[in-house]
Amino acid sequence: MKSLDFSSLEIAPELIAVVKELGYEQMTPIQAEAIPYLLTGKDLIGQSKTGSGKTAAFALPILNKIDLEIENIQALVICPTRELANQVVTEMRKLGRKHEGLKILALTGGQSGREQAQSLEKGVHIAVGTPGRILDHITRERIELGDLQVLVLDEADKMLEMGFEQEIKALMKELPVKRQTALFSATFPEGIQSLSRSYQRNPMKIIVEEAEGQSASIQQVVYDTEPEHKLETLMRVLQQHPSKSTIIFCNMKNTVNEIAEAIAERDVVVGSLHGDLEQRDRDRVMTMFRNGSLPILVATDVAARGLDIENLELVVNYDLPNQTETYVHRIGRTGRAGKSGTSVTLAGPRDTMKLLEFEKLTGGAFERPTLGFKNQLGLNKFAFQPTMQTIGISGGRKDKLRPGDILGALTGSDGLKGSDVGKIEVHDRYAYVAVAQGAAKDAFERLRNGKIKGQKFQIKIMK
Ligand code: ADP
Ligand code: MG
């Protein structure tokens, strides 16, 4: 049995201090297996479920290895979507906060390529991005990869699913052959094996199985419905299962829009997430969902994949996913960390076989209660009242704003109680702060009439 103690790792003491500060008490199983191995510089294939701490598993060895004096890219992390790339950047910046002068750059679409090129020009130690944008920088000769030592392919199966194979192949050609390559994937179809064969050397395979009875705390409910009554059934499901954090999964973005509109018509605050949204809108929706300002999120799988959302009470499968693994991913977002959760699936007459498969795989019996008919007309909007409200600030990291400055502006000189202030997220050019519903007006006025770190910003209550 490997030690789960971070201090058993042969890494820089600052890194061990940081994980302590972040409140990580011990390593997760994938970290305990992968970190010591990656520290040896060898190639690795890793698999473990979403939320098991894979980012830190590769980030800590990378941070340990980076030479800050060399202002060239030494580690490159490739992710399937912007969201995932941004999450990796956030986690790596957190873990690297004692590395003075460390520069981590996101290379994703939806942000200006020119600005990225300028940052690359100034020097970057770690780059994290999506295949298309990275390749674009390579093609335009804006990126220097001669000092690259570590390559990470994060959620590799998803990248193949999304059709990034050609891009990955093309950009691999540009990387130094002598490097360490780590590949993380939830599944191992032939495509992944061939990717590994082509680009890794004797990789060690580390698979962390889910614990027995993993889904025991997730109640899985199925309601039968006909396609033409689906929307109405959904509304009744929401009445029956009021919750402060619900994700409704659909297979297509048109359905996402349709449902979000139908819920909004019933005066419930709802957000939607699919591949066609602007980066800024996605960021806003995810922030608001995470910080408690949005009780319901309607999403496609791709848009929601890998999102680090904790304490989800309810997952609704409006459409059945086509793959069993997707079902497991979806319902795995609830019932985390010993909390109980509910998954509701709307099933049509033709879904019987699929349901049997899902039931078998999750090892839990489905419940099939009948759905009540009460209050046909609408949702009880009070049951879905968000606990928080998000305030947007027109300044961010580039304006030298830090979370502490915003907290200070809100709570200083007889201001809000600290307990009324929730998550604060500072982006490059804007920031979001969550405040308790009851304190939102007060917070808004304070920020609008006052200054933050001596500067005036535009303040907005986000809807
Ligand atoms: P994965 O990539 O496996 O889906 P992440 O790397 O996104 O998971 O981690 C999920 C969450 O767990 C993040 O919020 C991260 O900060 C947190 N985390 C990572 N390692 C630990 C740890 N050892 N102890 C507690 N929390 C951790
Ligand atoms: Mg991850």
Short mmCIF file of C-alpha atoms and ligand atoms in Angstrom, two decimals:
data_model
loop_
_atom_site.label_atom_id
_atom_site.label_comp_id
_atom_site.label_asym_id
_atom_site.label_seq_id
_atom_site.Cartn_x
_atom_site.Cartn_y
_atom_site.Cartn_z
CA MET A 1 0.00 0.00 0.00
CA LYS A 2 1.46 3.35 -1.07
CA SER A 3 1.57 6.16 1.45
CA LEU A 4 -1.19 8.72 0.99
CA ASP A 5 0.79 11.33 2.86
CA PHE A 6 1.91 14.24 0.66
CA SER A 7 5.03 14.67 2.75
CA SER A 8 6.16 11.19 1.72
CA LEU A 9 6.77 12.62 -1.77
CA GLU A 10 10.20 13.68 -2.85
CA ILE A 11 9.11 17.07 -4.08
CA ALA A 12 9.93 20.66 -3.22
CA PRO A 13 8.81 21.56 0.32
CA GLU A 14 6.90 24.59 -1.06
CA LEU A 15 4.63 22.26 -2.98
CA ILE A 16 3.90 20.25 0.12
CA ALA A 17 3.19 23.49 1.97
CA VAL A 18 0.77 24.58 -0.75
CA VAL A 19 -1.29 21.40 -0.74
CA LYS A 20 -1.55 21.74 3.05
CA GLU A 21 -2.74 25.32 2.64
CA LEU A 22 -5.29 24.20 0.08
CA GLY A 23 -6.63 21.78 2.65
CA TYR A 24 -5.70 18.61 0.77
CA GLU A 25 -5.26 16.28 3.71
CA GLN A 26 -3.98 13.30 1.84
CA MET A 27 -3.37 12.11 -1.70
CA THR A 28 -6.18 10.56 -3.65
CA PRO A 29 -5.44 7.00 -4.85
CA ILE A 30 -4.52 8.09 -8.39
CA GLN A 31 -2.18 10.73 -6.97
CA ALA A 32 -0.51 8.25 -4.64
CA GLU A 33 0.15 5.92 -7.57
CA ALA A 34 0.94 8.41 -10.31
CA ILE A 35 2.99 11.15 -8.64
CA PRO A 36 5.94 9.02 -7.45
CA TYR A 37 6.02 7.34 -10.84
CA LEU A 38 5.87 10.57 -12.84
CA LEU A 39 8.65 11.97 -10.67
CA THR A 40 10.91 9.29 -12.16
CA GLY A 41 10.39 10.89 -15.56
CA LYS A 42 8.75 7.88 -17.17
CA ASP A 43 5.66 7.69 -19.37
CA LEU A 44 2.29 6.87 -17.87
CA ILE A 45 -1.28 6.02 -18.79
CA GLY A 46 -3.72 6.87 -16.04
CA GLN A 47 -7.35 6.20 -15.49
CA SER A 48 -9.63 7.15 -12.61
CA LYS A 49 -13.00 8.71 -12.33
CA THR A 50 -13.85 12.38 -12.71
CA GLY A 51 -13.12 14.37 -9.59
CA SER A 52 -10.39 12.06 -8.36
CA GLY A 53 -7.64 14.67 -8.56
CA LYS A 54 -5.89 13.82 -11.81
CA THR A 55 -4.86 17.43 -12.38
CA ALA A 56 -2.72 17.60 -9.27
CA ALA A 57 -1.42 14.12 -10.13
CA PHE A 58 0.37 15.53 -13.16
CA ALA A 59 0.66 19.15 -12.01
CA LEU A 60 2.79 18.47 -8.94
CA PRO A 61 5.50 16.53 -10.81
CA ILE A 62 5.50 19.22 -13.51
CA LEU A 63 5.79 22.05 -11.02
CA ASN A 64 8.54 20.20 -9.26
CA LYS A 65 10.49 19.96 -12.46
CA ILE A 66 10.03 23.42 -13.98
CA ASP A 67 13.14 25.58 -14.09
CA LEU A 68 11.84 29.11 -13.63
CA GLU A 69 15.02 30.59 -15.07
CA ILE A 70 14.22 29.06 -18.44
CA GLU A 71 11.43 31.16 -19.87
CA ASN A 72 10.38 28.62 -22.46
CA ILE A 73 7.57 26.12 -22.46
CA GLN A 74 8.73 23.10 -20.48
CA ALA A 75 5.36 21.44 -20.02
CA LEU A 76 2.39 21.30 -22.36
CA VAL A 77 -1.04 20.04 -21.31
CA ILE A 78 -3.58 19.28 -24.03
CA CYS A 79 -7.27 19.14 -23.12
CA PRO A 80 -10.39 18.55 -25.21
CA THR A 81 -12.33 21.71 -24.32
CA ARG A 82 -11.70 25.27 -23.23
CA GLU A 83 -13.44 24.67 -19.93
CA LEU A 84 -11.22 21.76 -19.07
CA ALA A 85 -8.14 23.68 -20.11
CA ASN A 86 -9.16 26.62 -17.96
CA GLN A 87 -9.81 24.36 -15.00
CA VAL A 88 -6.35 22.88 -15.37
CA VAL A 89 -4.84 26.36 -15.53
CA THR A 90 -6.69 27.39 -12.38
CA GLU A 91 -5.61 24.30 -10.47
CA MET A 92 -2.00 24.63 -11.66
CA ARG A 93 -1.85 28.29 -10.69
CA LYS A 94 -3.16 27.40 -7.26
CA LEU A 95 -0.58 24.68 -6.81
CA GLY A 96 2.15 26.88 -8.25
CA ARG A 97 1.48 29.89 -6.12
CA LYS A 98 4.76 29.65 -4.26
CA HIS A 99 6.71 29.51 -7.53
CA GLU A 100 7.63 33.15 -7.88
CA GLY A 101 7.46 34.34 -11.47
CA LEU A 102 5.80 31.16 -12.74
CA LYS A 103 3.94 31.78 -15.98
CA ILE A 104 1.13 29.48 -17.02
CA LEU A 105 -0.72 30.33 -20.21
CA ALA A 106 -4.05 29.07 -21.55
CA LEU A 107 -4.08 28.47 -25.28
CA THR A 108 -7.72 28.01 -26.20
CA GLY A 109 -10.10 29.32 -28.79
CA GLY A 110 -12.52 32.03 -27.78
CA GLN A 111 -9.66 34.22 -26.66
CA SER A 112 -7.55 36.40 -28.86
CA GLY A 113 -4.75 34.49 -30.55
CA ARG A 114 -2.80 37.73 -30.83
CA GLU A 115 -2.80 38.27 -27.09
CA GLN A 116 -1.71 34.70 -26.58
CA ALA A 117 1.10 35.22 -29.07
CA GLN A 118 2.26 38.26 -27.13
CA SER A 119 2.29 36.31 -23.88
CA LEU A 120 4.20 33.51 -25.61
CA GLU A 121 6.69 36.07 -26.81
CA LYS A 122 7.25 37.30 -23.26
CA GLY A 123 8.00 33.80 -22.01
CA VAL A 124 5.87 31.01 -20.58
CA HIS A 125 6.81 28.00 -18.47
CA ILE A 126 3.67 25.91 -18.83
CA ALA A 127 1.06 26.01 -21.60
CA VAL A 128 -2.38 24.42 -21.35
CA GLY A 129 -4.69 24.36 -24.32
CA THR A 130 -6.92 22.71 -26.86
CA PRO A 131 -5.42 20.87 -29.86
CA GLY A 132 -6.75 23.25 -32.52
CA ARG A 133 -5.42 26.43 -30.97
CA ILE A 134 -2.06 24.95 -30.05
CA LEU A 135 -1.61 23.71 -33.60
CA ASP A 136 -2.61 27.11 -34.88
CA HIS A 137 0.19 28.74 -32.87
CA ILE A 138 2.61 26.11 -34.13
CA THR A 139 1.61 26.71 -37.75
CA ARG A 140 2.12 30.44 -37.33
CA GLU A 141 5.45 29.80 -35.66
CA ARG A 142 4.38 31.66 -32.59
CA ILE A 143 5.33 28.96 -30.16
CA GLU A 144 8.71 27.58 -29.20
CA LEU A 145 8.65 23.99 -28.02
CA GLY A 146 12.33 23.07 -28.14
CA ASP A 147 12.61 23.02 -24.34
CA LEU A 148 9.54 20.89 -23.81
CA GLN A 149 10.09 18.13 -21.27
CA VAL A 150 6.63 16.97 -20.29
CA LEU A 151 3.55 16.45 -22.40
CA VAL A 152 0.15 15.64 -20.88
CA LEU A 153 -2.84 14.42 -22.88
CA ASP A 154 -5.76 14.99 -20.53
CA GLU A 155 -9.09 13.25 -21.23
CA ALA A 156 -7.56 11.68 -24.31
CA ASP A 157 -10.60 9.56 -25.17
CA LYS A 158 -12.71 12.69 -25.28
CA MET A 159 -10.24 14.33 -27.65
CA LEU A 160 -10.57 11.42 -30.05
CA GLU A 161 -14.35 11.42 -29.67
CA MET A 162 -14.37 15.07 -30.59
CA GLY A 163 -12.38 14.38 -33.72
CA PHE A 164 -9.03 15.87 -32.71
CA GLU A 165 -6.97 12.95 -33.94
CA GLN A 166 -5.47 14.77 -36.92
CA GLU A 167 -4.58 17.82 -34.85
CA ILE A 168 -2.94 15.68 -32.22
CA LYS A 169 -0.90 13.83 -34.84
CA ALA A 170 0.14 17.05 -36.49
CA LEU A 171 1.27 18.70 -33.31
CA MET A 172 3.09 15.63 -32.04
CA LYS A 173 5.42 16.00 -35.01
CA GLU A 174 6.55 19.34 -33.66
CA LEU A 175 7.48 18.13 -30.19
CA PRO A 176 10.93 17.05 -29.08
CA VAL A 177 11.17 13.26 -29.15
CA LYS A 178 12.97 13.17 -25.84
CA ARG A 179 10.18 13.99 -23.44
CA GLN A 180 7.91 12.48 -20.85
CA THR A 181 4.35 11.78 -22.01
CA ALA A 182 1.45 11.22 -19.62
CA LEU A 183 -1.93 10.23 -20.98
CA PHE A 184 -5.16 10.30 -19.00
CA SER A 185 -8.30 8.70 -20.29
CA ALA A 186 -11.56 7.43 -18.85
CA THR A 187 -11.76 4.58 -21.35
CA PHE A 188 -9.29 2.61 -23.48
CA PRO A 189 -10.72 2.04 -26.93
CA GLU A 190 -8.36 0.97 -29.71
CA GLY A 191 -7.80 4.60 -30.71
CA ILE A 192 -6.26 5.38 -27.34
CA GLN A 193 -4.09 2.30 -27.38
CA SER A 194 -2.79 3.24 -30.78
CA LEU A 195 -2.18 6.82 -29.63
CA SER A 196 -0.20 5.44 -26.72
CA ARG A 197 1.77 3.06 -28.95
CA SER A 198 2.67 5.89 -31.31
CA TYR A 199 3.65 8.51 -28.78
CA GLN A 200 4.67 6.85 -25.55
CA ARG A 201 7.60 4.74 -24.47
CA ASN A 202 6.93 1.73 -22.26
CA PRO A 203 4.21 3.53 -20.41
CA MET A 204 3.14 2.29 -17.01
CA LYS A 205 -0.61 1.79 -16.81
CA ILE A 206 -2.27 2.94 -13.61
CA ILE A 207 -5.94 2.23 -13.22
CA VAL A 208 -7.80 3.16 -10.09
CA GLU A 209 -10.99 1.15 -9.94
CA GLU A 210 -14.04 2.66 -8.39
CA ALA A 211 -14.65 1.35 -4.93
CA GLU A 212 -17.24 -1.37 -4.41
CA GLY A 213 -20.74 -0.06 -3.85
CA GLN A 214 -19.70 3.22 -5.40
CA SER A 215 -23.20 4.09 -6.49
CA ALA A 216 -24.83 3.04 -3.25
CA SER A 217 -25.55 6.61 -2.24
CA ILE A 218 -27.18 7.48 -5.55
CA GLN A 219 -30.87 6.83 -5.79
CA GLN A 220 -31.67 5.99 -9.41
CA VAL A 221 -35.24 6.71 -10.44
CA VAL A 222 -36.87 6.04 -13.79
CA TYR A 223 -40.10 7.64 -15.00
CA ASP A 224 -41.78 6.38 -18.13
CA THR A 225 -42.91 8.96 -20.60
CA GLU A 226 -43.91 9.31 -24.22
CA PRO A 227 -41.82 11.57 -26.45
CA GLU A 228 -44.70 14.04 -26.88
CA HIS A 229 -45.16 14.43 -23.12
CA LYS A 230 -41.51 14.64 -22.20
CA LEU A 231 -41.36 18.32 -21.36
CA GLU A 232 -44.43 18.13 -19.19
CA THR A 233 -43.01 15.07 -17.44
CA LEU A 234 -39.81 16.98 -16.77
CA MET A 235 -41.74 19.80 -15.10
CA ARG A 236 -43.45 17.30 -12.86
CA VAL A 237 -40.13 15.68 -12.03
CA LEU A 238 -38.80 19.07 -10.97
CA GLN A 239 -41.85 19.61 -8.79
CA GLN A 240 -41.40 16.24 -7.20
CA HIS A 241 -37.65 16.66 -6.64
CA PRO A 242 -36.97 20.25 -5.63
CA SER A 243 -33.22 20.84 -5.31
CA LYS A 244 -30.72 23.66 -5.08
CA SER A 245 -28.42 22.14 -7.66
CA THR A 246 -29.74 20.22 -10.61
CA ILE A 247 -28.20 19.37 -13.95
CA ILE A 248 -30.51 18.31 -16.76
CA PHE A 249 -28.65 16.42 -19.49
CA CYS A 250 -29.80 16.47 -23.10
CA ASN A 251 -28.19 14.99 -26.15
CA MET A 252 -28.59 18.01 -28.40
CA LYS A 253 -28.18 21.73 -28.05
CA ASN A 254 -31.62 22.47 -29.52
CA THR A 255 -33.17 20.47 -26.73
CA VAL A 256 -31.02 22.35 -24.22
CA ASN A 257 -32.40 25.65 -25.49
CA GLU A 258 -35.97 24.42 -25.60
CA ILE A 259 -35.91 23.18 -22.02
CA ALA A 260 -34.09 26.19 -20.63
CA GLU A 261 -36.73 28.44 -22.20
CA ALA A 262 -39.57 26.35 -20.83
CA ILE A 263 -38.12 26.52 -17.31
CA ALA A 264 -37.40 30.23 -17.54
CA GLU A 265 -41.03 30.81 -18.60
CA ARG A 266 -41.99 29.37 -15.24
CA ASP A 267 -39.95 32.04 -13.47
CA VAL A 268 -37.17 29.78 -12.31
CA VAL A 269 -33.59 30.92 -12.81
CA VAL A 270 -31.88 28.54 -15.20
CA GLY A 271 -28.64 28.42 -17.15
CA SER A 272 -27.69 26.48 -20.24
CA LEU A 273 -24.42 25.10 -21.48
CA HIS A 274 -23.62 23.78 -24.93
CA GLY A 275 -20.84 23.93 -27.45
CA ASP A 276 -22.05 26.99 -29.34
CA LEU A 277 -21.88 29.50 -26.51
CA GLU A 278 -19.28 32.24 -26.33
CA GLN A 279 -16.50 31.58 -23.90
CA ARG A 280 -17.58 34.41 -21.65
CA ASP A 281 -21.14 33.15 -21.46
CA ARG A 282 -19.95 29.68 -20.59
CA ASP A 283 -17.69 31.01 -17.88
CA ARG A 284 -20.52 33.07 -16.45
CA VAL A 285 -22.98 30.16 -16.41
CA MET A 286 -20.49 27.78 -14.84
CA THR A 287 -19.46 30.29 -12.23
CA MET A 288 -23.07 31.00 -11.33
CA PHE A 289 -23.94 27.34 -11.12
CA ARG A 290 -20.94 26.53 -8.96
CA ASN A 291 -21.45 29.41 -6.59
CA GLY A 292 -25.12 28.75 -5.92
CA SER A 293 -26.69 31.53 -8.04
CA LEU A 294 -28.21 29.13 -10.56
CA PRO A 295 -30.26 26.25 -9.20
CA ILE A 296 -30.73 24.52 -12.55
CA LEU A 297 -28.32 23.95 -15.40
CA VAL A 298 -29.36 22.38 -18.70
CA ALA A 299 -26.39 20.96 -20.58
CA THR A 300 -25.03 18.64 -23.21
CA ASP A 301 -22.46 16.05 -22.13
CA VAL A 302 -19.58 17.61 -23.98
CA ALA A 303 -20.17 21.03 -22.44
CA ALA A 304 -20.46 19.61 -18.94
CA ARG A 305 -17.72 17.04 -19.08
CA GLY A 306 -15.05 17.23 -16.45
CA LEU A 307 -16.70 20.22 -14.82
CA ASP A 308 -15.72 20.17 -11.25
CA ILE A 309 -19.09 20.61 -9.59
CA GLU A 310 -19.55 19.35 -6.10
CA ASN A 311 -22.65 18.53 -4.11
CA LEU A 312 -25.05 18.13 -6.97
CA GLU A 313 -28.38 17.00 -5.52
CA LEU A 314 -30.15 15.93 -8.68
CA VAL A 315 -29.13 14.75 -12.13
CA VAL A 316 -31.87 14.42 -14.72
CA ASN A 317 -31.36 12.40 -17.88
CA TYR A 318 -33.85 14.14 -20.13
CA ASP A 319 -32.46 12.11 -23.01
CA LEU A 320 -30.89 8.76 -22.40
CA PRO A 321 -27.23 8.88 -23.33
CA ASN A 322 -26.10 6.65 -26.17
CA GLN A 323 -23.26 5.16 -24.21
CA THR A 324 -23.39 3.42 -20.91
CA GLU A 325 -20.23 5.15 -19.78
CA THR A 326 -21.84 8.52 -20.33
CA TYR A 327 -24.66 7.47 -18.04
CA VAL A 328 -22.17 6.54 -15.35
CA HIS A 329 -20.37 9.86 -15.78
CA ARG A 330 -23.61 11.79 -15.54
CA ILE A 331 -24.94 10.18 -12.40
CA GLY A 332 -21.47 10.20 -10.86
CA ARG A 333 -21.86 13.96 -10.49
CA THR A 334 -24.23 13.45 -7.65
CA GLY A 335 -23.74 11.48 -4.47
CA ARG A 336 -20.13 12.57 -4.13
CA ALA A 337 -18.06 12.47 -1.00
CA GLY A 338 -20.50 10.41 0.98
CA LYS A 339 -23.47 12.71 0.29
CA SER A 340 -26.60 11.18 -1.14
CA GLY A 341 -27.92 12.17 -4.53
CA THR A 342 -30.69 11.35 -6.94
CA SER A 343 -30.60 10.56 -10.61
CA VAL A 344 -33.84 10.70 -12.58
CA THR A 345 -34.12 9.22 -16.05
CA LEU A 346 -36.99 9.90 -18.41
CA ALA A 347 -37.45 6.73 -20.41
CA GLY A 348 -39.48 6.12 -23.53
CA PRO A 349 -41.00 2.85 -24.72
CA ARG A 350 -37.88 1.99 -26.71
CA ASP A 351 -35.36 2.48 -23.92
CA THR A 352 -35.89 -0.79 -22.07
CA MET A 353 -32.72 -2.51 -23.26
CA LYS A 354 -30.53 0.46 -22.54
CA LEU A 355 -31.97 0.79 -19.05
CA LEU A 356 -31.21 -2.83 -18.30
CA GLU A 357 -27.65 -2.24 -19.38
CA PHE A 358 -27.29 0.85 -17.19
CA GLU A 359 -28.79 -0.98 -14.27
CA LYS A 360 -26.34 -3.82 -14.68
CA LEU A 361 -23.34 -1.56 -14.97
CA THR A 362 -24.12 0.63 -11.99
CA GLY A 363 -25.09 -2.36 -9.90
CA GLY A 364 -28.00 -0.50 -8.33
CA ALA A 365 -31.67 -1.32 -8.79
CA PHE A 366 -33.80 1.33 -10.49
CA GLU A 367 -36.86 2.61 -8.72
CA ARG A 368 -39.95 3.24 -10.80
CA PRO A 369 -42.39 5.28 -8.74
CA THR A 370 -45.41 6.94 -10.36
CA LEU A 371 -45.29 10.64 -10.86
CA GLY A 372 -47.85 12.80 -9.08
CA PHE A 373 -50.16 15.18 -10.89
CA LYS A 374 -50.19 18.05 -8.45
CA ASN A 375 -50.11 21.65 -9.50
CA GLN A 376 -50.08 21.04 -13.23
CA LEU A 377 -49.53 24.65 -14.13
CA GLY A 378 -46.11 25.56 -13.04
CA LEU A 379 -43.07 24.99 -10.95
CA ASN A 380 -42.98 26.16 -7.40
CA LYS A 381 -40.38 28.79 -7.97
CA PHE A 382 -39.65 29.12 -4.29
CA ALA A 383 -38.39 25.58 -4.21
CA PHE A 384 -35.74 26.63 -6.70
CA GLN A 385 -34.81 29.94 -5.17
CA PRO A 386 -31.05 30.32 -5.48
CA THR A 387 -29.21 30.92 -2.23
CA MET A 388 -26.67 33.27 -3.79
CA GLN A 389 -26.49 36.00 -6.37
CA THR A 390 -23.51 36.74 -8.60
CA ILE A 391 -22.10 40.22 -9.04
CA GLY A 392 -19.91 40.92 -12.05
CA ILE A 393 -16.99 43.37 -11.85
CA SER A 394 -15.42 44.84 -14.99
CA GLY A 395 -11.86 44.27 -13.79
CA GLY A 396 -9.66 41.25 -13.30
CA ARG A 397 -6.16 39.93 -13.00
CA LYS A 398 -4.86 42.31 -15.62
CA ASP A 399 -6.08 45.17 -13.40
CA LYS A 400 -4.15 43.59 -10.52
CA LEU A 401 -7.38 42.63 -8.77
CA ARG A 402 -7.21 39.75 -6.34
CA PRO A 403 -9.98 37.91 -4.49
CA GLY A 404 -8.84 39.56 -1.25
CA ASP A 405 -9.35 43.05 -2.74
CA ILE A 406 -12.94 42.25 -3.62
CA LEU A 407 -13.60 40.65 -0.27
CA GLY A 408 -12.09 43.71 1.39
CA ALA A 409 -14.24 46.13 -0.61
CA LEU A 410 -17.36 44.22 0.38
CA THR A 411 -16.65 43.62 4.04
CA GLY A 412 -14.57 46.70 4.91
CA SER A 413 -15.83 49.56 7.12
CA ASP A 414 -19.08 48.10 8.39
CA GLY A 415 -19.80 46.23 5.22
CA LEU A 416 -21.15 42.76 4.59
CA LYS A 417 -20.52 39.89 6.94
CA GLY A 418 -17.81 37.61 5.67
CA SER A 419 -20.27 34.75 5.82
CA ASP A 420 -22.47 36.51 3.24
CA VAL A 421 -19.69 36.44 0.67
CA GLY A 422 -19.31 33.26 -1.36
CA LYS A 423 -16.94 32.20 -4.10
CA ILE A 424 -14.82 34.88 -5.75
CA GLU A 425 -13.44 34.15 -9.20
CA VAL A 426 -11.00 36.54 -10.82
CA HIS A 427 -10.50 36.18 -14.56
CA ASP A 428 -8.13 38.17 -16.77
CA ARG A 429 -10.43 41.10 -17.41
CA TYR A 430 -13.41 40.55 -15.18
CA ALA A 431 -14.35 38.99 -11.87
CA TYR A 432 -17.38 37.41 -10.25
CA VAL A 433 -18.31 37.36 -6.62
CA ALA A 434 -21.19 35.41 -5.10
CA VAL A 435 -23.09 37.05 -2.25
CA ALA A 436 -25.99 35.76 -0.19
CA GLN A 437 -29.35 36.52 -1.79
CA GLY A 438 -30.37 38.85 1.05
CA ALA A 439 -27.14 40.86 0.91
CA ALA A 440 -26.97 41.25 -2.87
CA LYS A 441 -28.46 44.74 -3.11
CA ASP A 442 -26.25 46.04 -0.40
CA ALA A 443 -23.19 44.46 -2.00
CA PHE A 444 -24.08 45.91 -5.37
CA GLU A 445 -24.48 49.45 -3.98
CA ARG A 446 -21.23 49.25 -2.06
CA LEU A 447 -19.23 48.14 -5.06
CA ARG A 448 -20.93 50.60 -7.38
CA ASN A 449 -20.46 53.60 -5.13
CA GLY A 450 -17.07 52.65 -3.78
CA LYS A 451 -13.74 51.63 -5.18
CA ILE A 452 -11.84 48.39 -5.28
CA LYS A 453 -8.13 48.77 -4.69
CA GLY A 454 -8.51 52.47 -5.46
CA GLN A 455 -10.12 51.87 -8.84
CA LYS A 456 -13.65 52.33 -10.17
CA PHE A 457 -15.22 49.45 -12.06
CA GLN A 458 -18.54 48.72 -13.68
CA ILE A 459 -20.66 46.55 -11.45
CA LYS A 460 -23.50 44.38 -12.58
CA ILE A 461 -25.86 41.85 -11.04
CA MET A 462 -25.52 38.81 -13.28
CA LYS A 463 -28.65 37.14 -14.61
P1 ADP B 1 -10.16 14.93 -12.25
O1 ADP B 1 -9.24 15.58 -13.26
O2 ADP B 1 -9.71 13.59 -11.81
O3 ADP B 1 -11.59 14.92 -12.72
P2 ADP B 1 -9.56 17.26 -10.64
O4 ADP B 1 -8.11 17.26 -10.81
O5 ADP B 1 -10.34 18.25 -11.44
O6 ADP B 1 -10.17 15.81 -10.92
O7 ADP B 1 -9.86 17.44 -9.08
C1 ADP B 1 -11.16 17.56 -8.53
C2 ADP B 1 -11.15 18.42 -7.28
O8 ADP B 1 -10.46 17.80 -6.22
C3 ADP B 1 -10.48 19.77 -7.50
O9 ADP B 1 -11.30 20.76 -6.92
C4 ADP B 1 -9.17 19.66 -6.72
O10 ADP B 1 -8.78 20.92 -6.23
C5 ADP B 1 -9.53 18.69 -5.61
N1 ADP B 1 -8.40 17.88 -5.13
C6 ADP B 1 -7.38 17.38 -5.87
N2 ADP B 1 -6.55 16.64 -5.10
C7 ADP B 1 -7.07 16.66 -3.86
C8 ADP B 1 -6.68 16.07 -2.60
N3 ADP B 1 -5.59 15.31 -2.51
N4 ADP B 1 -7.45 16.32 -1.52
C9 ADP B 1 -8.56 17.08 -1.63
N5 ADP B 1 -8.99 17.66 -2.77
C10 ADP B 1 -8.27 17.46 -3.88
MG MG B 2 -9.43 16.25 -15.20
#
